[in-house]
Short mmCIF file of C-alpha atoms and ligand atoms in Angstrom, two decimals:
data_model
loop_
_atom_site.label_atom_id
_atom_site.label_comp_id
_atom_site.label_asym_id
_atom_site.label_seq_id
_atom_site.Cartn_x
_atom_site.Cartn_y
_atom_site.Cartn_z
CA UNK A 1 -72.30 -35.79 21.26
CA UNK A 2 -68.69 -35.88 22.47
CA UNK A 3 -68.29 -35.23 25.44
CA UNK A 4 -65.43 -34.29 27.59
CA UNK A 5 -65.73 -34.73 31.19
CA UNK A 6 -63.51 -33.44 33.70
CA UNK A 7 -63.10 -35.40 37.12
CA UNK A 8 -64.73 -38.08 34.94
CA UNK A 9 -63.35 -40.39 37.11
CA UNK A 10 -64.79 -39.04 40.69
CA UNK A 11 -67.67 -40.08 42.00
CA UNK A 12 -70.60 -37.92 40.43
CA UNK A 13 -68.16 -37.99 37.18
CA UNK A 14 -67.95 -42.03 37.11
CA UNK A 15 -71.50 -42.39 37.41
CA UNK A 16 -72.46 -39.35 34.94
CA UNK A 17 -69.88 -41.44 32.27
CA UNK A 18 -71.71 -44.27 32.91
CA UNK A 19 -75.05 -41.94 31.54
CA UNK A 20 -74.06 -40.58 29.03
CA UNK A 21 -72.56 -43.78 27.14
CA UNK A 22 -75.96 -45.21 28.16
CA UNK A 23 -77.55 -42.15 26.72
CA UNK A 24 -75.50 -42.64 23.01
CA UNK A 25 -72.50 -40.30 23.85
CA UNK A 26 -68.85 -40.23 23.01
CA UNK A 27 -67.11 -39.87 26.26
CA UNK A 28 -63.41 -38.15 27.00
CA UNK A 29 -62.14 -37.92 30.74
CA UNK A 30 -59.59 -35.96 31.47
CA UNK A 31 -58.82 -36.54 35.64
CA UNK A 32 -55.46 -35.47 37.68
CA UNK A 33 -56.67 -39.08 39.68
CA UNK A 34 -56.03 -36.56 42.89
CA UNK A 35 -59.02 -38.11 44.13
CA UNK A 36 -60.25 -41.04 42.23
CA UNK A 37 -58.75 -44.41 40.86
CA UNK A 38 -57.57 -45.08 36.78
CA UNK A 39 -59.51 -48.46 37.63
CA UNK A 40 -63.15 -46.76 37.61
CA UNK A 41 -62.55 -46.18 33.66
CA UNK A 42 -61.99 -50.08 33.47
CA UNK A 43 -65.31 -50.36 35.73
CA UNK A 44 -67.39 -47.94 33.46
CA UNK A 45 -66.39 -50.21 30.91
CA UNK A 46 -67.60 -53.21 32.89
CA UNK A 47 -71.03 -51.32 33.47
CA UNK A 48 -71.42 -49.89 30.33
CA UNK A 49 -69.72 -52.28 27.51
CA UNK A 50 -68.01 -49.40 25.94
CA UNK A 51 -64.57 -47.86 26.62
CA UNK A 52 -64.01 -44.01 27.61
CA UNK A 53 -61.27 -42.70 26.40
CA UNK A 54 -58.94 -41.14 29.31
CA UNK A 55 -56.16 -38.34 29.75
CA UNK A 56 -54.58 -37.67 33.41
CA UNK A 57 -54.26 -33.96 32.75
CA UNK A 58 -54.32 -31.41 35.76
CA UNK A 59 -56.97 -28.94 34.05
CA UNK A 60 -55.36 -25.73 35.54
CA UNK A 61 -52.77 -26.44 33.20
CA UNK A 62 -53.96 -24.53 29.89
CA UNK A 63 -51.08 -26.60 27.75
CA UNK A 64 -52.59 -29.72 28.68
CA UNK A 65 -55.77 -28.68 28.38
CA UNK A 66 -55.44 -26.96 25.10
CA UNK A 67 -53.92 -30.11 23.32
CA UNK A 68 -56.97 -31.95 24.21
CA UNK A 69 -59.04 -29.77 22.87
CA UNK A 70 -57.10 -29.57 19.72
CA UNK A 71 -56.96 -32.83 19.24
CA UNK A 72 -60.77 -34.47 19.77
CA UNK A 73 -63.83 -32.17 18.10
CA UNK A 74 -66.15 -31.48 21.63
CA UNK A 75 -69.56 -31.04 21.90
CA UNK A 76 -69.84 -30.74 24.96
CA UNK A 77 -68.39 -30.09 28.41
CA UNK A 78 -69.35 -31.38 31.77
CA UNK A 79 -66.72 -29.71 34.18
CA UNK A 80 -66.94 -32.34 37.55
CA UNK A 81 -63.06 -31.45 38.62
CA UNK A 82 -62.40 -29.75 41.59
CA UNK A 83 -61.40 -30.54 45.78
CA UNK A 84 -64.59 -30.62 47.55
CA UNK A 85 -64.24 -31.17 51.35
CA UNK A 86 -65.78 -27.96 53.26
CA UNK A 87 -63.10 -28.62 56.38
CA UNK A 88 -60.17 -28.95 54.23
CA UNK A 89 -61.03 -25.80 52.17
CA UNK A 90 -60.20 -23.88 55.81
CA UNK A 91 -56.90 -24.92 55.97
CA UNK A 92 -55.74 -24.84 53.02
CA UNK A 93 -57.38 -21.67 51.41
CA UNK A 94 -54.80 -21.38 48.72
CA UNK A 95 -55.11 -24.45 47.44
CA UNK A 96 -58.93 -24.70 47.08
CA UNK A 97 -59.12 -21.39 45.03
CA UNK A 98 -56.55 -22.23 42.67
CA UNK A 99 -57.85 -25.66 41.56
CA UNK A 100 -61.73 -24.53 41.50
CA UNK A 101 -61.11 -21.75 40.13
CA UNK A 102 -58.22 -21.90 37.99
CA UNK A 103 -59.69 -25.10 36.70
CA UNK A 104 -62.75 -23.09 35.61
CA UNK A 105 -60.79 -20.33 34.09
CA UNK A 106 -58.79 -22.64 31.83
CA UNK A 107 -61.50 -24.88 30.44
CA UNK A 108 -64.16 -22.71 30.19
CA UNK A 109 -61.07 -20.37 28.05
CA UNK A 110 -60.32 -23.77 25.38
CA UNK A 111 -64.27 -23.98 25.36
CA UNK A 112 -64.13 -20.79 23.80
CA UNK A 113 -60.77 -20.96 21.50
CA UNK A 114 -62.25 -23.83 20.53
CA UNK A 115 -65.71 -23.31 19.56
CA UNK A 116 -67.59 -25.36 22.03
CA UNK A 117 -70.82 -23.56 23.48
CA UNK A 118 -71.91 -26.24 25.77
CA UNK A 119 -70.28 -25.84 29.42
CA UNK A 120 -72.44 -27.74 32.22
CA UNK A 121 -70.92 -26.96 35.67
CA UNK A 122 -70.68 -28.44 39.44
CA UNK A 123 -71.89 -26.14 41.44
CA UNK A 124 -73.40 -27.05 44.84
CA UNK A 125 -76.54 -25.71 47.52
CA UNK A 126 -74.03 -24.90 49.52
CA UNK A 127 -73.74 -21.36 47.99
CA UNK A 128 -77.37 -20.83 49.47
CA UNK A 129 -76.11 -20.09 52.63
CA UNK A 130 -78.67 -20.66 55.68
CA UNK A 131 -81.38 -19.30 53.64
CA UNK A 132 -85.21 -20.20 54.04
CA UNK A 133 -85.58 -23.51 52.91
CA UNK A 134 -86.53 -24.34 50.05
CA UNK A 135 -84.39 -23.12 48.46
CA UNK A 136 -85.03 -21.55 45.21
CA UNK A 137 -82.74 -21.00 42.16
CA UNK A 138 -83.81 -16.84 42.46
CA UNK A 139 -82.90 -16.69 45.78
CA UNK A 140 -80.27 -14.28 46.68
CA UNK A 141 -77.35 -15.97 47.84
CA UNK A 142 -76.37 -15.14 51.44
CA UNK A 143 -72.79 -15.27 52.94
CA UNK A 144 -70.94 -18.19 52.15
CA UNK A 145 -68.59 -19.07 55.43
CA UNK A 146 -65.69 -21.29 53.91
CA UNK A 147 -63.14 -20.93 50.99
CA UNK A 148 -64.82 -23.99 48.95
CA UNK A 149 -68.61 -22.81 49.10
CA UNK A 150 -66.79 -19.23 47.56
CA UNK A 151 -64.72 -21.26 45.00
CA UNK A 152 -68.38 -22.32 43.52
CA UNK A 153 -69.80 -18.84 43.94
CA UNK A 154 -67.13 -17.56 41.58
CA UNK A 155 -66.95 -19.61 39.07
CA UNK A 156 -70.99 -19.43 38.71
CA UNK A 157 -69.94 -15.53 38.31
CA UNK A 158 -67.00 -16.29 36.02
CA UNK A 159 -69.70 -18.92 33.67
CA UNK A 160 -71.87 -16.21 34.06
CA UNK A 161 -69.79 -12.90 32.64
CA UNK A 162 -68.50 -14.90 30.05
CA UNK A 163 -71.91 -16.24 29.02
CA UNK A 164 -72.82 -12.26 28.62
CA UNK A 165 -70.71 -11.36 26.32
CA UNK A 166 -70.97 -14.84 24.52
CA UNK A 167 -74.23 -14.87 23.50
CA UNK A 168 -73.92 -18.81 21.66
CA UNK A 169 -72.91 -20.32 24.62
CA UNK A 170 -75.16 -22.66 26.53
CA UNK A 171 -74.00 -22.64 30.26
CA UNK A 172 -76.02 -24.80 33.27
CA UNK A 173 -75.30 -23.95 36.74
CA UNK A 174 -75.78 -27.17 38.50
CA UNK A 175 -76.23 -26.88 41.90
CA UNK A 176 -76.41 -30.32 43.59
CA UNK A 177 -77.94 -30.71 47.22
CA UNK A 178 -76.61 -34.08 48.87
CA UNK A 179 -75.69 -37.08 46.55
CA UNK A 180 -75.01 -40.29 48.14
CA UNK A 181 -75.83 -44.46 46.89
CA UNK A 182 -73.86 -45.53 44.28
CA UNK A 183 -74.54 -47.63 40.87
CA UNK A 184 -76.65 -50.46 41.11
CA UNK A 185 -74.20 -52.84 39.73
CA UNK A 186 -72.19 -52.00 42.89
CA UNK A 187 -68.91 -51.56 40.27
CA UNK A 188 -68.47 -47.47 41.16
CA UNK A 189 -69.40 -45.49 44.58
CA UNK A 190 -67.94 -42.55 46.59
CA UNK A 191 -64.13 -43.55 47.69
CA UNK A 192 -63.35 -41.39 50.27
CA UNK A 193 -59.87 -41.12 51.30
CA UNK A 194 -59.54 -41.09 55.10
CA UNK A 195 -62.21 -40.98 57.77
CA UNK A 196 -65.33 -39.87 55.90
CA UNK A 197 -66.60 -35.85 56.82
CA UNK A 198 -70.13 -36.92 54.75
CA UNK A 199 -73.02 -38.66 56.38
CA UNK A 200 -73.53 -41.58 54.17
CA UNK A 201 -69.92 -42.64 53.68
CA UNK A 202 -70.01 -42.35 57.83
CA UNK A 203 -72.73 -44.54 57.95
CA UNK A 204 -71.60 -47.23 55.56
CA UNK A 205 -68.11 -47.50 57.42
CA UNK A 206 -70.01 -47.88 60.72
CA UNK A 207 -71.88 -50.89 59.25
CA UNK A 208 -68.76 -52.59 58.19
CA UNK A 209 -67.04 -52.65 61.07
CA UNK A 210 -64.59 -49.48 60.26
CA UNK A 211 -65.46 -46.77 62.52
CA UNK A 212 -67.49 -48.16 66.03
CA UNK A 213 -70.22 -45.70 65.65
CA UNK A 214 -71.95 -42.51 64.24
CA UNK A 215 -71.74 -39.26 66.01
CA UNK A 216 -74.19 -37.66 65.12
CA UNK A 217 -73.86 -33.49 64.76
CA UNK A 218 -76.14 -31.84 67.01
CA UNK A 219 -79.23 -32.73 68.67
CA UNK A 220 -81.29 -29.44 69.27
CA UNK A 221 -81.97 -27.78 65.76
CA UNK A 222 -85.76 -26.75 64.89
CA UNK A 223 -86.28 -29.81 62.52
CA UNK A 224 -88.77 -33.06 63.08
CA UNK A 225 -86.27 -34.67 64.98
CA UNK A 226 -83.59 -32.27 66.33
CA UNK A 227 -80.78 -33.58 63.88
CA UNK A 228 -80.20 -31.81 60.51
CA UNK A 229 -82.48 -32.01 57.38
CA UNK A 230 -80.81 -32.65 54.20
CA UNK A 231 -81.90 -33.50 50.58
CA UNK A 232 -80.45 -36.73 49.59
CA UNK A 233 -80.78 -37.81 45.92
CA UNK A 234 -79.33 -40.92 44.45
CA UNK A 235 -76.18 -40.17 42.42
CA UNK A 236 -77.33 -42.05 39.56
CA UNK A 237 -81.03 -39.59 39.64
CA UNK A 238 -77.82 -37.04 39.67
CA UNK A 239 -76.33 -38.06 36.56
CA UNK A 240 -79.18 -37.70 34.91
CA UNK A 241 -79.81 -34.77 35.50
CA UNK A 242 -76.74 -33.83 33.69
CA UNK A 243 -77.47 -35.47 30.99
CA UNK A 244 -81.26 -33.76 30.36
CA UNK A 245 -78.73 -30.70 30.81
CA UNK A 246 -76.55 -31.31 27.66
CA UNK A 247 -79.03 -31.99 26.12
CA UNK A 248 -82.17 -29.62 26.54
CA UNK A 249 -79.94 -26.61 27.30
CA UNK A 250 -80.98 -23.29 25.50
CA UNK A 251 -78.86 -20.59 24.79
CA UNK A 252 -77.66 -18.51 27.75
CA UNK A 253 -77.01 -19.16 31.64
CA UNK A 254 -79.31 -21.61 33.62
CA UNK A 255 -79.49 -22.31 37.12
CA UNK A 256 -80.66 -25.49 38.29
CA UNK A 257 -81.24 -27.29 41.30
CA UNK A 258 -80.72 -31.02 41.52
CA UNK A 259 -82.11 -32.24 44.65
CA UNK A 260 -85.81 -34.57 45.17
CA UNK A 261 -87.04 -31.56 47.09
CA UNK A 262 -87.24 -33.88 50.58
CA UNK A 263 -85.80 -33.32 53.40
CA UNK A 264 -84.60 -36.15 55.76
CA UNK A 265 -82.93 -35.85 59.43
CA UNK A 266 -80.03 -37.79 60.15
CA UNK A 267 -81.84 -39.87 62.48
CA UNK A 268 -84.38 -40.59 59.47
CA UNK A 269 -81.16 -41.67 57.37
CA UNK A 270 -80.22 -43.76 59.61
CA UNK A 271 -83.07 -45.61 60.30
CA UNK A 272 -83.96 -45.66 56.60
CA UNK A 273 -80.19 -47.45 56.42
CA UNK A 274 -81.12 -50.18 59.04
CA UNK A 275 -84.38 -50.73 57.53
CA UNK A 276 -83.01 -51.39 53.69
CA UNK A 277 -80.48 -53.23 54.86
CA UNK A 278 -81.49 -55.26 57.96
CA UNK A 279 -78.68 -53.49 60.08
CA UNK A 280 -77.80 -51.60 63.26
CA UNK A 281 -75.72 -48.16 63.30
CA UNK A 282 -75.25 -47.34 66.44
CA UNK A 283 -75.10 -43.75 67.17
CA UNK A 284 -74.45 -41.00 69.66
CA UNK A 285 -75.86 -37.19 69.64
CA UNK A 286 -72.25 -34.65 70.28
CA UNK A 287 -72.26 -31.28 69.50
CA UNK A 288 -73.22 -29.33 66.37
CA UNK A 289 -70.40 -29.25 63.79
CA UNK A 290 -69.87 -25.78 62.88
CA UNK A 291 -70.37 -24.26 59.88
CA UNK A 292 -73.47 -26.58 59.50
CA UNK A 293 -77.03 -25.19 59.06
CA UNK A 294 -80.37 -27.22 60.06
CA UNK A 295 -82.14 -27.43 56.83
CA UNK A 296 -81.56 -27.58 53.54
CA UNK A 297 -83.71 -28.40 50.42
CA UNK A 298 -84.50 -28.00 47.25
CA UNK A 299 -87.50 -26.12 44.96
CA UNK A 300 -87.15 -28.81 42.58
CA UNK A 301 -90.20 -27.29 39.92
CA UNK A 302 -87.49 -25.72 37.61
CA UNK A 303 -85.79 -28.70 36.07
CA UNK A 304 -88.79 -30.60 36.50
CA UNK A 305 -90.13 -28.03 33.75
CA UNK A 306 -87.51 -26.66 31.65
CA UNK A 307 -85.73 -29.86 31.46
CA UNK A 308 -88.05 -32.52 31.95
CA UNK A 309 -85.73 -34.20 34.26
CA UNK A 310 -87.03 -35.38 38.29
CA UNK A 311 -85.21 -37.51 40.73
CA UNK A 312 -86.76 -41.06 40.81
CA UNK A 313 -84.89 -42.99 43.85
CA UNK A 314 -86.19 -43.18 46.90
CA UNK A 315 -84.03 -42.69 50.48
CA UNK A 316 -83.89 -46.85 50.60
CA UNK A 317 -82.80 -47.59 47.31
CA UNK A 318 -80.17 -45.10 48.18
CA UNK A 319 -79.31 -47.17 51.48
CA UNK A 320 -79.18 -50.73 49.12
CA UNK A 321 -76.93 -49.28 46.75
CA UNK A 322 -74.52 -47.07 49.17
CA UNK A 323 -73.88 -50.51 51.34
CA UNK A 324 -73.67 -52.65 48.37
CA UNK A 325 -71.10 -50.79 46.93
CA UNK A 326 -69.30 -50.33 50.34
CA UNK A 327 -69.44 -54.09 50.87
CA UNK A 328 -68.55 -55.50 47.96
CA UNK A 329 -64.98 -52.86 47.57
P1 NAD B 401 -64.60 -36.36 43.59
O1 NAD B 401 -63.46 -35.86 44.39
O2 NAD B 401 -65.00 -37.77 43.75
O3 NAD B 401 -64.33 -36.09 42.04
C1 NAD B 401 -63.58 -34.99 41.58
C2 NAD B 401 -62.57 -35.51 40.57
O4 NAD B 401 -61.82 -34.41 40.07
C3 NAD B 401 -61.58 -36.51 41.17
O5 NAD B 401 -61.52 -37.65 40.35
C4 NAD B 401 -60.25 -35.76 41.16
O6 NAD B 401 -59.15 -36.63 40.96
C5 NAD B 401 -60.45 -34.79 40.01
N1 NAD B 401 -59.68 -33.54 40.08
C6 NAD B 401 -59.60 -32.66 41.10
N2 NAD B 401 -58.84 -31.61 40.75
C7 NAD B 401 -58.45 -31.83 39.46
C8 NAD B 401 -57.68 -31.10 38.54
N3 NAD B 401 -57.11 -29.93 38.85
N4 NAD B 401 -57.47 -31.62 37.31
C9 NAD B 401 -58.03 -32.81 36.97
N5 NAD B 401 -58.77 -33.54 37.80
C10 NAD B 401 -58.99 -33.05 39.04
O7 NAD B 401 -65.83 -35.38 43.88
P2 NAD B 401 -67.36 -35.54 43.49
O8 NAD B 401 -68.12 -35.79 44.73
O9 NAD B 401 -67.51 -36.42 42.34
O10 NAD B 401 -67.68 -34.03 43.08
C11 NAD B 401 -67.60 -33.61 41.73
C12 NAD B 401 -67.90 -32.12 41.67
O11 NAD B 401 -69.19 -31.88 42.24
C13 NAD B 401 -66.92 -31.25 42.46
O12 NAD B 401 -66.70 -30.07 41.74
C14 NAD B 401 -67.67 -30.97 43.75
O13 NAD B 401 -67.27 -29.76 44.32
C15 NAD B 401 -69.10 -30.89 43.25
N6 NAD B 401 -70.09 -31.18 44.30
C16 NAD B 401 -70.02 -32.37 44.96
C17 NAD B 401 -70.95 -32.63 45.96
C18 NAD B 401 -70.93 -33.93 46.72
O14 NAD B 401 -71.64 -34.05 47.69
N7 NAD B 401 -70.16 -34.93 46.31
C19 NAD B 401 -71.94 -31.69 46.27
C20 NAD B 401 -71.98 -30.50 45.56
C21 NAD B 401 -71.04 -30.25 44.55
C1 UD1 B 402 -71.58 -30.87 53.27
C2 UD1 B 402 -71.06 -29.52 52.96
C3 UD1 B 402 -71.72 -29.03 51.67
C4 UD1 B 402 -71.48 -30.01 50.54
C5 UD1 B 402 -72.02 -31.37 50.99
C6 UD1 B 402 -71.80 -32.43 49.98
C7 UD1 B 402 -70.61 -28.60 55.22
C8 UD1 B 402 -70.96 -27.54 56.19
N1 UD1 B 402 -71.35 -28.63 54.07
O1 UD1 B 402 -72.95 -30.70 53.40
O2 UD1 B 402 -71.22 -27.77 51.31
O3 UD1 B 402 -72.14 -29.57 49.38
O4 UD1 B 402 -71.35 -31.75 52.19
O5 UD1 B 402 -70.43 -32.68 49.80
O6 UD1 B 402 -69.68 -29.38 55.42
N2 UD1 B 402 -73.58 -35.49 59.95
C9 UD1 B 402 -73.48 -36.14 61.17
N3 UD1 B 402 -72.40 -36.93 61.40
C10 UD1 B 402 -71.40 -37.11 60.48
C11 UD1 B 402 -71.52 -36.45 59.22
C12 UD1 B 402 -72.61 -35.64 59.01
O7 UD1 B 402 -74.34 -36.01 62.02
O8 UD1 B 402 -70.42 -37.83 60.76
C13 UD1 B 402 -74.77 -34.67 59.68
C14 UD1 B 402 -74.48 -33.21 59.38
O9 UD1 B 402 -74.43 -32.46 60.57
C15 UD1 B 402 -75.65 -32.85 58.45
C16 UD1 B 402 -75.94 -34.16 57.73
O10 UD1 B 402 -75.38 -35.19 58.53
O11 UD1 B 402 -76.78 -32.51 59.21
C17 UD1 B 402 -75.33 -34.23 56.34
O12 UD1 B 402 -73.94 -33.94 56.45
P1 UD1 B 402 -72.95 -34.05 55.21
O13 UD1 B 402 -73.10 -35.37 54.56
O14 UD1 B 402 -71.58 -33.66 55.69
O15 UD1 B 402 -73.51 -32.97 54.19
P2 UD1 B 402 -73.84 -31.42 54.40
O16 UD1 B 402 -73.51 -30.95 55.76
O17 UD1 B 402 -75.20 -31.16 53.90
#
């Protein structure tokens, strides 16, 4: 298939590229590079022998996005693009809800001038809320408390309506619990610009000497430990998972949760990180960071069934291949 790939260039979209050419497929990224480097395409290219072809195109611009689609025949869309940092999305509201949503407006509306019924989507657990874990696609979603977790709640609602009264479209509502690691080659891995506000890219910064130590977020939650529980899954076990998606999607809307279905403390991460990589982080325990909930994992048994896809990694082939990738950039 041809598929185009929107914030191909980020870092779940860089490694999904890297997929689907493995997987036989045509590959088109369109990426504002708001949050990623034009050099990744030259490293999917490294990794994968094959050369995607890429537009910078903002996709809340309809123009731009419209002469793309007019000019390549799609299969196939795998919509990546968006801002995704929770603390951000609080102060600057207006900004998150424009380029989530907009962005899903405008492609999901050439997807449908254009004929192509194949739309797979980033959403994330975070629109769970602090349910009871684990959480399951039919859950009802509780409150959402900041502007980004909302941005993915409506545009699974937008996918959703359209999908109604569309009955050839294929839609998958992705909703990813916590990727970190990076490709094994050590070519592409999360870039993130400033001081980190995710665990792993914390935790690799410590080890090289960047930032003097961990805090970690709160010491007294009801977990194994005291420190939150999170599902990590290896970004490459990730982008697979989109591409057993594309593929294997039937007709309609699909929810899916992309997680291992394990949950791991922070302290557990962290020790899992000195272990893989013969290491020291130190660490203190501060305060809880708001907004943050104590555990969160996934039912995994739907995609495992209906499309035949399971996470493989374990936690310390994560660890290898997040400090490989942060030592060798
Ligand atoms: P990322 O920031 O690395 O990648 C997003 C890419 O989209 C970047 O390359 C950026 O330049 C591009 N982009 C942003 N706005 C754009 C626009 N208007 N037009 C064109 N390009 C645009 O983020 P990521 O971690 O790869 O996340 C990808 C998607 O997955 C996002 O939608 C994110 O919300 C979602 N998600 C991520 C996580 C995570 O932990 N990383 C978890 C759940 C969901
Ligand atoms: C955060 C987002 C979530 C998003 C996910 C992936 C919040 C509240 N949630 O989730 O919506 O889908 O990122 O982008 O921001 N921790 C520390 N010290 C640190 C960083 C994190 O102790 O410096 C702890 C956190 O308290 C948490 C765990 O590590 O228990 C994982 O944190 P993080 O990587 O930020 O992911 P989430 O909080 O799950």
């Amino acid at each position: 298939m041809n598929i185009l790939v929107t914030g191909g260039t980020g870092y779940i979209g860089s490694h999904t590229c890297v997929a689907l050419i493995a997987a036989n497929h045509d590959v088109i990224i369109a990426d504002n590079l708001s949050n990623s480097k034009i050099e990744t395409v030259d490293r999917i290219e490294r990794i994968t022998g094959k050369r995607a072809l890429f537009y910078k195109i903002d996709v809340t611009d309809a123009a731009s996005v419209r002469s793309l689609f007019s000019s390549h025949s799609i299969d196939g869309v795998i919509h990546f693009a968006g801002l995704k940092a929770i603390s951000e999305s609080t102060r600057i509201p207006l900004e998150y809800y424009f380029n989530n949503v907009v962005s899903t407006i405008v492609v999901a509306g050439a997807c449908l001038e254009y004929g192509v019924d194949r739309f797979v989507f980033s959403s994330s657990a975070t629109v769970y809320g602090d349910n009871e874990v684990p959480f399951v696609e039919t859950m009802e979603l509780l409150s959402v408390t900041n502007p980004y977790g909302e941005t993915k709640v409506m545009s699974e609602k937008i996918l959703t309506d359209i999908a109604v009264t569309n009955s050839a479209w294929s839609v998958a509502l992705l909703r990813y619990f916590n990727p970190i690691g990076a490709h094994e080659s050590g070519l592409i891995g999360e870039l993130p610009g400033g001081v980190p506000d995710n665990l792993m890219p914390y935790i690799t910064q410590v080890a090289k000497g960047k930032l003097d130590k961990l805090r970690v977020f709160g010491g007294d939650y009801p977990t194994v430990d005291g420190t939150g529980v999170r599902d990590y899954i290896h970004v490459m076990d990730l982008a697979k998972g989109h591409i057993a998606a594309l593929e294997k999607l039937p007709e309609g809307v699909h929810v899916f949760n992309l997680g291992t279905g394990q949950g791991t403390s922070v302290l557990e991460l962290v020790q899992a990180f000195e272990k893989a990589n013969n290491l020291k982080i130190p660490y203190e325990i501060v305060e809880r960071r708001p907004g943050d909930i104590a555990k969160s994992y996934a039912d995994t048994k739907k995609a495992g069934i209906e499309l035949g896809w399971k996470a493989e990694r374990s936690i310390l082939d994560m660890c290898r291949d997040a400090w490989r990738f942060e030592k060798s950039y």
